[in-house]
Backbone as a ProteinNet text record, in pm:
[ID]
protein_1_A
[PRIMARY]
XXXXXXXXXXXXXXXXXXXXXXXXXXXXXXXXXXXXXXXXXXXXXXXXXXXXXXXXXXXXXXXXXXX
[TERTIARY]
-395.9	-378.4	-275	-179.5	-63.7	27.5	-3.5	60.4	17.7	-90	-117.3	-49.2	-37	53.3	181.2	228.4	343.1	368.7	290.1	310.4	313.1	185.4	218.6	319.8	364.5	527.4	616.6	593	719.5	681.6	562.9	544.2	584	568.2	579.4	738.3	786.9	944.7	974.8	959.5	993.2	961.6	818.4	820	928.7	926.9	1034	1173	1222.3	1338.2	1377.3	1274.9	1261.6	1205.8	1149.9	1165.1	1267.6	1333.8	1469.5	1584.6	1553	1695.7	1654.2	1527.1	1500.5	1546.4	1570.8	1567.5	1766.4	1776.4	1957.9	1976.5	1910.8	1947	1829.2	1849.7	1753.7	1744.3	1859.5	1894.8	1808.2	1693.2	1624.9	1522.2	1461.1	1394.7	1253.7	1188.2	1036.6	983.7	878	801.6	753.7	858.3	780.3	648.8	599.1	471.5	427.8	537.7	530.9	518.8	600.5	581.7	445.3	403.6	222.2	142	158.2	82.9	98.3	189	195.5	150.4	179.3	119.5	-61	-97.2	-236.2	-322.5	-234.6	-251.7	-256.9	-154.3	-175.9	-236.4	-286.7	-420.4	-525.7	-524.2	-644.3	-689.5	-550.7	-589.6	-619.8	-584.8	-542	-727.1	-747.4	-946.5	-995.2	-991.3	-1069.6	-1064	-964	-946.3	-1014.7	-998.1	-1081.9	-1205.9	-1256.4	-1387.4	-1476.9	-1384.4	-1452.4	-1469.9	-1354.5	-1329.8	-1485.1	-1483.9	-1624.9	-1774	-1744.2	-1866.3	-1894.8	-1788.4	-1821.6	-1874.2	-1782.4	-1799.4	-1965.4	-2012.6	-2158	-2298.8	-2220.4	-2295.1	-2294.3	-2231.9	-2208.3	-2211.8	-2250.7	-2192.6	-2311.5	-2443.3	-2520.8	-2481.1	-2373.6	-2318.5	-2198.3	-2141.5	-2067.1	-2060.1	-2189.6	-2217.4	-2201.1	-2229.3	-2184.2	-2043.5	-1933.1	-1806.4	-1769.4
1860.8	1899.4	1967	1921.2	1984.9	1837.8	1737.6	1623.1	1577.5	1648.4	1644.6	1713.4	1844.5	1915.7	1868.6	1887	1781.2	1670.5	1570.5	1452.5	1503.1	1607.9	1645.2	1702.3	1799.7	1887.1	1705.6	1682.5	1520.9	1506.1	1468.7	1433.4	1530.5	1583.2	1739.7	1709.6	1741.1	1764.3	1626	1536	1377.7	1387.3	1427.8	1437.5	1546.2	1638.3	1715.8	1716.4	1620.6	1562.7	1465.5	1394.6	1279.6	1335.1	1441.6	1525	1556.9	1653.7	1717.1	1579.1	1497.6	1423.8	1322	1329.7	1288.7	1347.3	1497.6	1579	1571	1509.2	1510.5	1391.3	1343.1	1175.5	1155.4	1273.6	1205.8	1113.1	1021.8	916	751.1	769.9	707.2	636.3	707.1	661.9	626.8	675.1	659.8	502.8	511.2	353	372.3	225.2	207.4	159	207.5	159.1	26.7	-66.3	-196.6	-272.4	-202.5	-198.1	-199.3	-113.7	-56.1	-158.5	-241.9	-301.7	-459.6	-453.8	-613.4	-629	-504.3	-528.8	-506.1	-436.8	-446.1	-589.7	-607.2	-755.3	-878	-863.8	-949.8	-949.6	-806.8	-784	-819.6	-781.7	-820.5	-998.4	-1054.2	-1199.8	-1247.4	-1244.5	-1247.5	-1226.7	-1102.3	-1081.8	-1152.5	-1160	-1282.1	-1440.3	-1470.1	-1612.8	-1568.1	-1528	-1474.2	-1515.3	-1393.2	-1412	-1517.2	-1588.1	-1738.7	-1830	-1822.8	-1921.3	-1885.5	-1738.6	-1715.1	-1768.3	-1748.3	-1765.7	-1930.4	-2008.5	-2143.1	-2224.3	-2140.4	-2185.2	-2148.3	-1994.7	-1964.1	-2067.9	-2089.8	-2203.7	-2357.9	-2416.8	-2526.1	-2526	-2406.4	-2375.6	-2509	-2537.8	-2648.4	-2777.7	-2815.3	-2942.8	-2981.3	-2847.8	-2883.2	-2874.3	-2845.8	-2840.5	-2973.8	-3067.8	-3199.4	-3239.5	-3199.7	-3234.2	-3215.9
2301.3	2192.9	2163.5	2299.3	2324.2	2213.7	2230.7	2199.7	2086.1	2013.3	1890.4	1796	1849.2	1770.3	1758.4	1840.7	1839.9	1773.4	1765.3	1681.5	1519.5	1501.9	1331.8	1324.2	1448.5	1416.4	1344.1	1414.4	1395.1	1251.6	1246.2	1089.9	983.7	994.7	856.2	873.9	984.1	983.2	912.9	915.3	892.2	763.6	719.3	524	512	529.9	473.1	463.7	516.2	536.2	450.2	460.1	395.2	200.4	142.2	34.1	42.1	121.3	60.4	69.5	83.2	88.2	-52.5	-114.2	-265.3	-325.7	-306.4	-399.1	-451	-367.5	-349.5	-437.2	-424.6	-505.8	-593.7	-732.2	-813	-918.8	-890.2	-937.4	-909.4	-825.8	-782.1	-879.7	-969.6	-1121.3	-1059.9	-1190	-1216.9	-1206.8	-1169.1	-1195.7	-1341.5	-1385.3	-1535	-1557.9	-1679	-1708.8	-1725.5	-1733	-1767.8	-1596.1	-1533	-1358	-1357.2	-1345.7	-1307.3	-1408.9	-1545.4	-1605.1	-1531.3	-1509.3	-1432.8	-1276.2	-1209	-1073	-1057.8	-1173	-1166.6	-1229.2	-1320.1	-1372.9	-1255.3	-1189.5	-1074	-966.7	-944.8	-820.5	-922.8	-1018.8	-1079.9	-1103.6	-1155.7	-1124.6	-980	-859.3	-740.7	-719.8	-743.7	-735.5	-774.8	-951.8	-1000.9	-896.8	-914.9	-842.2	-687.7	-632.4	-535	-519.6	-596.9	-661.2	-678.5	-774.1	-819.7	-676.7	-604.2	-537.9	-412.7	-384.9	-301.9	-355	-521	-552.7	-525.5	-594.2	-554	-420.5	-293.5	-178.9	-152.3	-246.1	-193.2	-300.5	-346.7	-459.8	-375.2	-337.9	-306.8	-114.4	-93.8	110.3	178	97.5	191.8	180.9	37.2	31.9	100.2	122.2	197	376.1	369.2	541.8	600.9	522.1	611.6	570.6	565.1	560.1	695.3
[MASK]
+++++++++++++++++++++++++++++++++++++++++++++++++++++++++++++++++++

């Protein structure tokens, strides 16, 4: 239990230092809505492609087993 408390203390201390450093440098900027839209579209497209491949493989699984 002692080691768990020590690890959690270190994690909280590290997080507090990161938050304090971030407040000193406010010029980091926020993520723009355009970037979020692009990432969502990219992930959605990748999932659609992977899903299509999975469906095709499932449909033709018996035909492909002889290859």
